[in-house]
Coordinates of C-alpha atoms in Angstrom, one line a residue:
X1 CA -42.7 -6.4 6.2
X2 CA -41.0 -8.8 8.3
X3 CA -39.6 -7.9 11.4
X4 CA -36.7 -9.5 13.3
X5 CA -37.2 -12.6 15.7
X6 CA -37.5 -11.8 19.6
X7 CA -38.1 -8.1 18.6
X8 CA -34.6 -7.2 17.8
X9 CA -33.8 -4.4 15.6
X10 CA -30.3 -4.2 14.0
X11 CA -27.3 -2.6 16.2
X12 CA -25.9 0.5 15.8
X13 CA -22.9 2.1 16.6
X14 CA -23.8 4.1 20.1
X15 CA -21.1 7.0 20.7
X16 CA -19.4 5.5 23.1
X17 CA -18.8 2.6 21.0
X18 CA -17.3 4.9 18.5
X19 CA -14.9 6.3 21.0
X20 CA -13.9 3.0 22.4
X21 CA -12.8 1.9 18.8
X22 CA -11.0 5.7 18.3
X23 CA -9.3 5.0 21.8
X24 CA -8.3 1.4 20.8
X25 CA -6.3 2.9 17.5
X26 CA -4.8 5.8 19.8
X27 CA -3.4 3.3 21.8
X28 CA -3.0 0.1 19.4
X29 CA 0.6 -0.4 18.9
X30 CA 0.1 -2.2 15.4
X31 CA -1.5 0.9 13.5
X32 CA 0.7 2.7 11.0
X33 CA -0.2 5.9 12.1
X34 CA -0.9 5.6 16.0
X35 CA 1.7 3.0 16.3
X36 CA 5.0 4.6 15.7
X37 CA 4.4 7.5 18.1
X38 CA 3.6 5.9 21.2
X39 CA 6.2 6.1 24.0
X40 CA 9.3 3.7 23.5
X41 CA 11.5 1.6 25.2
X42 CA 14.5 3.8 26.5
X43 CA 17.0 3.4 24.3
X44 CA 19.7 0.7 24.6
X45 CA 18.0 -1.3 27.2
X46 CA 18.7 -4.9 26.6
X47 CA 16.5 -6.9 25.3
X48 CA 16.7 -10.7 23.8
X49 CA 17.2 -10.1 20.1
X50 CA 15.1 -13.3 18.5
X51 CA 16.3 -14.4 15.3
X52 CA 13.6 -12.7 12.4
X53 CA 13.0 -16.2 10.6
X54 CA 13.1 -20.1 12.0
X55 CA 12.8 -23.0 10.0
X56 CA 10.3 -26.1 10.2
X57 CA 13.4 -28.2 8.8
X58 CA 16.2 -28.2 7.1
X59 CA 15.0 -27.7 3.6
X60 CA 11.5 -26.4 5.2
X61 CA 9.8 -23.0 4.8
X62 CA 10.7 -20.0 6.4
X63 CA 7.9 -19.4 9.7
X64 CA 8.6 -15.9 9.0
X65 CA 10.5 -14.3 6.3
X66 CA 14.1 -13.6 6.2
X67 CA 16.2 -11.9 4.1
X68 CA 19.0 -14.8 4.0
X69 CA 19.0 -16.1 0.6
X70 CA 18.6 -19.9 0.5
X71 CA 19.6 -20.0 -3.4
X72 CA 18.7 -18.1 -6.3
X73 CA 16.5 -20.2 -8.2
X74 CA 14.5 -20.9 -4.9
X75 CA 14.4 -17.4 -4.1
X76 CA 12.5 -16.5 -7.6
X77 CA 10.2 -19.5 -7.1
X78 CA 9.2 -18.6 -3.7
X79 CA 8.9 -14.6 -4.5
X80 CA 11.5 -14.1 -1.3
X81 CA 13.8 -12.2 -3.8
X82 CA 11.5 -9.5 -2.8
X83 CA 12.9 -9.6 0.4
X84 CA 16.4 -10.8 -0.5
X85 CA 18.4 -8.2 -1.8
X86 CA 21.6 -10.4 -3.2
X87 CA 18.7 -12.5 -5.2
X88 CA 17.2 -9.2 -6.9
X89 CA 20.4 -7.7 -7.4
X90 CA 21.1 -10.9 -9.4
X91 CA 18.1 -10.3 -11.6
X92 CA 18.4 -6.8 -12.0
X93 CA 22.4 -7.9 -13.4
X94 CA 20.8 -10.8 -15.1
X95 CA 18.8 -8.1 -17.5
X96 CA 21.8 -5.6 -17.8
X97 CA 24.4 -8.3 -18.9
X98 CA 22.2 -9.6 -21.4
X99 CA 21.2 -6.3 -22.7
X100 CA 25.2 -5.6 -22.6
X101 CA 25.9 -8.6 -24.6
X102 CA 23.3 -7.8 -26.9
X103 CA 24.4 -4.4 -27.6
X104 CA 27.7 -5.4 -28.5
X105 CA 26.8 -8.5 -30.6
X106 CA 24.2 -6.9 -32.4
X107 CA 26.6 -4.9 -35.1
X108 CA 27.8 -8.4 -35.9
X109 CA 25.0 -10.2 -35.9
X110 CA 22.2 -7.6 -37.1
X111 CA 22.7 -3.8 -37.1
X112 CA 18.8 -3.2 -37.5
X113 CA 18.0 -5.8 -34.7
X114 CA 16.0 -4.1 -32.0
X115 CA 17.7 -5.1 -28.4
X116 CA 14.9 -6.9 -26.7
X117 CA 16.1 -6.0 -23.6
X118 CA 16.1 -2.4 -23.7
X119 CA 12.2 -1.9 -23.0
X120 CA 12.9 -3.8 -19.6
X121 CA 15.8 -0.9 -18.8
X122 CA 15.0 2.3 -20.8
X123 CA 11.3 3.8 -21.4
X124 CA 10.2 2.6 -25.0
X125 CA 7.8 4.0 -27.7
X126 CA 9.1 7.0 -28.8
X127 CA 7.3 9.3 -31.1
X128 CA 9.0 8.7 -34.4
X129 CA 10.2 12.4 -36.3
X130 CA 10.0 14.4 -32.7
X131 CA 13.7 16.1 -32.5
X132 CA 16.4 14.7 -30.7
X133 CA 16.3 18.2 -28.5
X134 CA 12.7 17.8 -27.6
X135 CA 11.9 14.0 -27.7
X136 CA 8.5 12.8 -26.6
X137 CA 7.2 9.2 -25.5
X138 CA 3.8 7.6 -26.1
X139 CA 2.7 4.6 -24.1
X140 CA 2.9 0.8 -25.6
X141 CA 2.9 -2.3 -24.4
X142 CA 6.8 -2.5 -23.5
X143 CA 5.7 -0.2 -20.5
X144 CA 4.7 -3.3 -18.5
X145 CA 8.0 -4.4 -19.0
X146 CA 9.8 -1.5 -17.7
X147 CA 7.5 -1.4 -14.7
X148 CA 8.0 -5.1 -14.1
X149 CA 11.9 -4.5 -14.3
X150 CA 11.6 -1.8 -11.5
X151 CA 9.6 -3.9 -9.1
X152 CA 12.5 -5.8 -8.6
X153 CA 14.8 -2.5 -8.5
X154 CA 12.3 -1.0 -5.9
X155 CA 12.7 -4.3 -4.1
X156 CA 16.5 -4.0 -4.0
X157 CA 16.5 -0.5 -3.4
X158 CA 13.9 -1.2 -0.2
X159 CA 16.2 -3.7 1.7
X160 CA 19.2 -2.2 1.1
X161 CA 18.1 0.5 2.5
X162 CA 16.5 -0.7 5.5
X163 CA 19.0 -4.3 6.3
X164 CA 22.5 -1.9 5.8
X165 CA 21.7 1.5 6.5
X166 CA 19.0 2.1 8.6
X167 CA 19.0 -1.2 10.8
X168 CA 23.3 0.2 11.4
X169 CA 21.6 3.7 12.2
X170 CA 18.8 2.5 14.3
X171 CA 21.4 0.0 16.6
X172 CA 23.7 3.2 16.5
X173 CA 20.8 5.2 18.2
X174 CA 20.4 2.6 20.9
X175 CA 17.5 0.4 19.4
X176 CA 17.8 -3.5 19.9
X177 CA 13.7 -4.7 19.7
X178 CA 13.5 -6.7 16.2
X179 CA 10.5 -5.2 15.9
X180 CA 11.5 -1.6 15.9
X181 CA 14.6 -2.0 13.9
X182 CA 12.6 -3.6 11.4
X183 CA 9.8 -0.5 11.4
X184 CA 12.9 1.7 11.5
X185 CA 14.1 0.0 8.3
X186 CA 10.8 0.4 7.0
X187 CA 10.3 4.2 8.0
X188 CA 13.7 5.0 6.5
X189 CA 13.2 4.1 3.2
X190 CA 9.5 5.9 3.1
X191 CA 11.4 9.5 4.2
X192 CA 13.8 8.6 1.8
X193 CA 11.9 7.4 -1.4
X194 CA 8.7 10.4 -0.9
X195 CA 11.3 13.1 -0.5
X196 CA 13.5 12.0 -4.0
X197 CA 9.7 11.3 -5.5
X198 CA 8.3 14.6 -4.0
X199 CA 11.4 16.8 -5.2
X200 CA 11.2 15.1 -8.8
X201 CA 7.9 15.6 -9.6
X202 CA 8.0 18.8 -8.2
X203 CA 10.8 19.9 -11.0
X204 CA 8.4 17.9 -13.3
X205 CA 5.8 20.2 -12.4
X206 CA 7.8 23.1 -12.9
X207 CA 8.4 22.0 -16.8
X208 CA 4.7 21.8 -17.4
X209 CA 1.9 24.2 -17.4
X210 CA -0.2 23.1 -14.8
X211 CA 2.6 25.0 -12.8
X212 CA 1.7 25.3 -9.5
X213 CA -1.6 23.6 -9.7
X214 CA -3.4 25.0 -12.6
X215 CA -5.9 23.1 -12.9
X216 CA -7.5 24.4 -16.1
X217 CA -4.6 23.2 -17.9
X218 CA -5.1 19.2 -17.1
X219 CA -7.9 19.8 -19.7
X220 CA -6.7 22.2 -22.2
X221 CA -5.6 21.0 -25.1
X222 CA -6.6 17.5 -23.8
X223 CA -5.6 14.3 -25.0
X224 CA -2.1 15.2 -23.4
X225 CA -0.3 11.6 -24.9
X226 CA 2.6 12.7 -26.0
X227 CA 4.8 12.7 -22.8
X228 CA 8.0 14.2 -22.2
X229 CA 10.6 11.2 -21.1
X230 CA 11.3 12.6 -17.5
X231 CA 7.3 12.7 -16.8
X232 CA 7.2 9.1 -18.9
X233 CA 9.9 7.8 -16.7
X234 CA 8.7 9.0 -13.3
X235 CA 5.0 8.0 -13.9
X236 CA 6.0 4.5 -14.5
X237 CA 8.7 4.3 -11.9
X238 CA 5.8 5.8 -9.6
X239 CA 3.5 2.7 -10.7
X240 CA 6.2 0.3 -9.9
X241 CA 7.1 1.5 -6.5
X242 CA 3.5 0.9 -5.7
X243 CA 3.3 -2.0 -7.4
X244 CA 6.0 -3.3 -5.0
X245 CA 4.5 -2.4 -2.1
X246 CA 1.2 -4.0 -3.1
X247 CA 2.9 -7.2 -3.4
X248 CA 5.0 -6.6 0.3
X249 CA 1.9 -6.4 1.8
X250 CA -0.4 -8.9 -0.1
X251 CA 2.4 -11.2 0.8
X252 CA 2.5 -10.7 4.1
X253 CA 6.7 -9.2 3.7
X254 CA 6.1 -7.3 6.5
X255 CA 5.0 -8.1 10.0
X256 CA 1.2 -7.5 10.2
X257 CA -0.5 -4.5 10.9
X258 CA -3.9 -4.2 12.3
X259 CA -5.0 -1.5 9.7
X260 CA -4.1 -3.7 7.3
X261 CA -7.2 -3.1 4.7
X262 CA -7.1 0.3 5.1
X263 CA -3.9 0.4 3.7
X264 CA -4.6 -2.2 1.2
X265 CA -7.5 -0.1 0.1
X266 CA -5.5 3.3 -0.2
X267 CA -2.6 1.0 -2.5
X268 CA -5.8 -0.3 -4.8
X269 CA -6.9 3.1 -4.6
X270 CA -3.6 4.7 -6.2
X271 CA -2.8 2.1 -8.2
X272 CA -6.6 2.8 -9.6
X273 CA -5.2 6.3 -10.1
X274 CA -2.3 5.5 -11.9
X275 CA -3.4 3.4 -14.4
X276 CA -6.7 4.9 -15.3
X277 CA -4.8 8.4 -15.4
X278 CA -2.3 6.9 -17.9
X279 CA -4.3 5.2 -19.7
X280 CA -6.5 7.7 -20.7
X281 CA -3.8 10.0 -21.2
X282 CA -4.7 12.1 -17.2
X283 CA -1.1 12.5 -16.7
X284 CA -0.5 16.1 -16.2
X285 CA -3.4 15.8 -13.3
X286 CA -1.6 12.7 -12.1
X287 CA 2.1 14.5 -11.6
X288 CA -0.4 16.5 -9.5
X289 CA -1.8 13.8 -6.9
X290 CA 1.6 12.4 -7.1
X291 CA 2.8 15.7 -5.6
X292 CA 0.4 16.2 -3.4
X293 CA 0.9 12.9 -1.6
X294 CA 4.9 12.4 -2.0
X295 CA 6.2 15.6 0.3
X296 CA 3.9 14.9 2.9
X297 CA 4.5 11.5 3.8
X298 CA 8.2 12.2 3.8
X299 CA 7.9 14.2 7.2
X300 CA 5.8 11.4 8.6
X301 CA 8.0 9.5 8.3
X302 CA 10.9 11.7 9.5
X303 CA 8.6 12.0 12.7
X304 CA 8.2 8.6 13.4
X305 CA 11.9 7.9 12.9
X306 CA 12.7 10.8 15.4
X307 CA 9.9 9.6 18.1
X308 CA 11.9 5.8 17.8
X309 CA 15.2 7.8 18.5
X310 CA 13.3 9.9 21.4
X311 CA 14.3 13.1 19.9
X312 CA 11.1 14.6 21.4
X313 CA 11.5 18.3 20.9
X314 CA 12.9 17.7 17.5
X315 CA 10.1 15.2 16.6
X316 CA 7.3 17.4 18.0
X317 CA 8.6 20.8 15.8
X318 CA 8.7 18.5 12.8
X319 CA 5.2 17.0 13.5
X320 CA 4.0 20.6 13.5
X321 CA 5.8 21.2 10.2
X322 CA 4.1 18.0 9.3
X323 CA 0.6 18.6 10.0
X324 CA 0.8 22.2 8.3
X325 CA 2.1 20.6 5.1
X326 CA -0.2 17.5 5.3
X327 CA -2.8 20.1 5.7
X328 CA -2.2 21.9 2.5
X329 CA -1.3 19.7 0.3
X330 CA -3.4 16.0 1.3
X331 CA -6.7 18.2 1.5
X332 CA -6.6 21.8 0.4
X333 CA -4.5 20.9 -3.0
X334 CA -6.7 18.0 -3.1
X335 CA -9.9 19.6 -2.7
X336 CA -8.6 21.8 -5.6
X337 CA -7.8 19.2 -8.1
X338 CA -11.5 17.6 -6.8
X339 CA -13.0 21.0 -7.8
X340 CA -11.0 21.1 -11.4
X341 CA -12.6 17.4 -12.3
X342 CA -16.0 18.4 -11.7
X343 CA -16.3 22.1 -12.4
X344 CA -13.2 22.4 -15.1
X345 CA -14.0 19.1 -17.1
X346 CA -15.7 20.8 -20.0
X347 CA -12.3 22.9 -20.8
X348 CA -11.2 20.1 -22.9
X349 CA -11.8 20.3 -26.9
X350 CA -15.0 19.6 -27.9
X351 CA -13.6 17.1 -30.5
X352 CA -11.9 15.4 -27.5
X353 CA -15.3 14.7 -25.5
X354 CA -15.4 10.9 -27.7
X355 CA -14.5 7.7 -26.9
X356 CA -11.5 7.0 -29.3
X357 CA -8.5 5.5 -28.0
X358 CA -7.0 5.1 -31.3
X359 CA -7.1 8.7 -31.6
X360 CA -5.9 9.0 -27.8
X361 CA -9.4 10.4 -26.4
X362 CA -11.9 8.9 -24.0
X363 CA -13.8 11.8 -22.2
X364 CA -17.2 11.0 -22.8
X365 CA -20.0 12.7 -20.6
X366 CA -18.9 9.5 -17.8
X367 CA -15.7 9.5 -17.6
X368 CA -15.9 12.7 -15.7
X369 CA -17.2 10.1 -12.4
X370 CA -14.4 7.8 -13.2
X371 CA -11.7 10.4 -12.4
X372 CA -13.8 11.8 -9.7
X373 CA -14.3 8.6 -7.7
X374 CA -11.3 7.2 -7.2
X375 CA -10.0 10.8 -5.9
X376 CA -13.1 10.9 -3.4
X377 CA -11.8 8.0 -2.4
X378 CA -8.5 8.8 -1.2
X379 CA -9.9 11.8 -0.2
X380 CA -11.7 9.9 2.4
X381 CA -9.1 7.7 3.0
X382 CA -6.7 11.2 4.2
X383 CA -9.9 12.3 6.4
X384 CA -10.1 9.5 8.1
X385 CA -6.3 9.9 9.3
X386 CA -6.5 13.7 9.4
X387 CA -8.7 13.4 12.0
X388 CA -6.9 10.7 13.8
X389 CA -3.8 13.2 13.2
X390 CA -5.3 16.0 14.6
X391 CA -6.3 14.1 17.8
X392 CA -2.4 13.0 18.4
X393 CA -1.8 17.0 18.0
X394 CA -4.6 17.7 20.9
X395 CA -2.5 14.9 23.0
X396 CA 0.4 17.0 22.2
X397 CA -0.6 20.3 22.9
X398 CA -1.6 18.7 26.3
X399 CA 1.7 18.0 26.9
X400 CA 1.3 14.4 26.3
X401 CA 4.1 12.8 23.8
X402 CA 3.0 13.0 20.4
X403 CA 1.2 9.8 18.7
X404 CA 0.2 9.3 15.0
X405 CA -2.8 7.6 14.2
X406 CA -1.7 5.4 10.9
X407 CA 0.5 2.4 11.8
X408 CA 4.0 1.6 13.5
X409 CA 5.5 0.5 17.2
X410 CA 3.9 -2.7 15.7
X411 CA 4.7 -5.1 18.3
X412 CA 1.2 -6.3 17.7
X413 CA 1.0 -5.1 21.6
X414 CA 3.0 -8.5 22.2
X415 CA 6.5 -8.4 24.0
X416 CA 9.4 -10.1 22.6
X417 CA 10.2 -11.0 25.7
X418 CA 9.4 -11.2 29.8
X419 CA 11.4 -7.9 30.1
X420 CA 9.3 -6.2 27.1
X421 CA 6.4 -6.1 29.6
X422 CA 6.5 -2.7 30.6
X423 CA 6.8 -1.1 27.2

């Protein structure tokens, strides 16, 4: 066996190398969780506001991206109606009017004409004969469609939010850096979008038997493919939204952050989870991650928004909040739902342990690791910034203000200018 030249041996990481990469995220202002809860500028010092785009020319690329328009048909081309909200508002109408038009043609034209254009608006594939008072929804093809529909809405939705409510708030509160107003933006839209998420697929839950996390009844009476339409409509509105962000970040939409793949990996990761779990007809168990991720996330993000505004008693009473509900439901509902796929697996039918999907099962012997990994995953993922977490609440209990440890006062550690310095 060969050894290496000059009678080196591979490095490894020596302890104090691991704490000098742990100190570096504590203090990096670019990472999403340490980031936002590092000390800030006081508010309503004046800064130099730099413009959030330039041009190389005239008709040039943007060097960053704006959210000015610079047409419609440009704005599709160049994917910036992500970013524009006027350009996917004009899309979204685009849709409607034509569906519009063709509902009110159609009796003229052809009464048993299907509207193309509903599948991109309004969840398709119904189950034909299932009672108008108890209609249920399979999934089909169309569902691409629908999801594709609310990328863009999630893309309108997102700058709206963040260019005319919360950049108004955030100068209101006394923030001019570019920088934070945009990560304000960005942080508004998260408390708001996991708390309306959270709360729905909480009432979801309480319409479906695996009420409040009974986990012997995502296998019972598996395959579960006949969907209710508010649990049809807010799985695929779920896979959209992360769709969205997927592309925002592949994209480079927002301004770099330096634990970029880790994020990137936690997005492949869910989007794994969605689409395996509705494909194979998991959904009951994926109302349940949803759930368990959704609530949580909207008080880290109310916690960063109030460290920006320097409400510091307020933002460390809902960081304890915070950590207590992170705690229960990002690892001990978690580690139940981990438990239920190994241990709980063979409650499912016999006749359902095939691999059929014309009949709507899949659950042979390995598809038992299939669910399991993609939830260890994420699991590990949530450790990773637990403990990170945690070591912000140990700064805090030493009366030290309270950081976060995955990624926000994003300044990349650069100034915007000469009298940023100091920050």
């Amino acid at each position: 066996m060969s050894r290496p030249q000059n009678g080196t041996h591979p490095k490894r990481l020596r302890p104090e190398q691991i704490q000098t990469s742990l100190n570096r995220i504590e203090t990096d202002p670019a990472h999403h969780l340490a980031g936002p809860f590092r000390p800030q500028t006081p508010l309503g010092q004046n800064h130099v506001v730099h413009s959030p785009v330039t041009y190389n020319s005239k008709n040039g690329p943007p060097v960053r991206w704006s959210t000015e328009s610079r047409g419609f048909w440009q704005d599709i081309k160049s994917l910036r109606w992500v970013v524009v909200p006027s350009s996917s508002l004009k899309i979204l109408l685009l849709v409607f009017v034509l569906w519009a038009n063709w509902e009110l043609l159609a009796p003229y034209i052809g009464k048993d004409l299907q509207n193309p254009f509903a599948p991109l608006i309004f969840i398709s594939h119904r189950i034909p004969d299932t009672p108008d008072s108890d209609p249920r929804y399979q999934k089909g093809y169309f569902d691409l469609a629908f999801i594709a529909y609310y990328v863009v809405f999630w893309s309108f939705i997102r700058q709206s939010i963040t260019i005319y409510i919360c950049r108004p708030l955030a100068k209101w509160f006394g923030i001019r850096r570019e920088t934070k107003l945009d990560r304000f933006g960005e942080q508004g839209y998260a408390v708001i979008y996991f708390l309306v998420m959270g709360l729905w697929g909480m009432r979801i839950m309480s319409q479906l038997p695996t009420w409040w996390y009974r986990t012997e009844y995502f296998w019972i009476d598996y395959p579960h493919w006949d969907m209710k339409p508010e649990l049809k409509c807010y799985y695929l509105m779920q896979a959209a939204y992360w769709c969205q962000q997927l592309i925002v970040l592949l994209l480079g939409l927002e301004k770099p952050r330096k634990d970029y793949y880790e994020l990137v990996a936690h997005h492949f990761v869910t989007l794994w989870l969605v689409g395996w779990s509705y494909l194979i007809n998991l959904t009951l168990i994926g109302n349940a991650v949803y759930l368990s991720m959704d609530l949580p996330d909207s008080l880290l993000g109310l916690s960063k928004l109030l460290n920006y505004i320097q409400w510091n008693r307020t933002k460390t009473a809902v960081f304890a909040v915070f950590l207590c509900v992170w705690s229960y439901f990002r690892h001990w509902l978690n580690w139940v739902i981990l438990y239920s796929v190994w241990f709980e697996f063979d409650l499912m039918p016999e006749t359902s342990k095939r691999w059929e999907p014309k009949d709507g099962v899949w659950m042979v012997w390995w598809m038992k690791y299939q669910v399991f990994a993609p939830l260890v995953l994420l699991q590990a993922l949530n450790l990773f910034w637990y403990f990170l977490i945690w070591r912000i609440a140990w700064r805090a209990i030493g009366d030290i203000k309270a950081t976060d440890d995955r990624s926000d006062d994003e300044d990349d550690g650069e100034p915007d200018d000469e009298n940023d310095k100091d920050d």
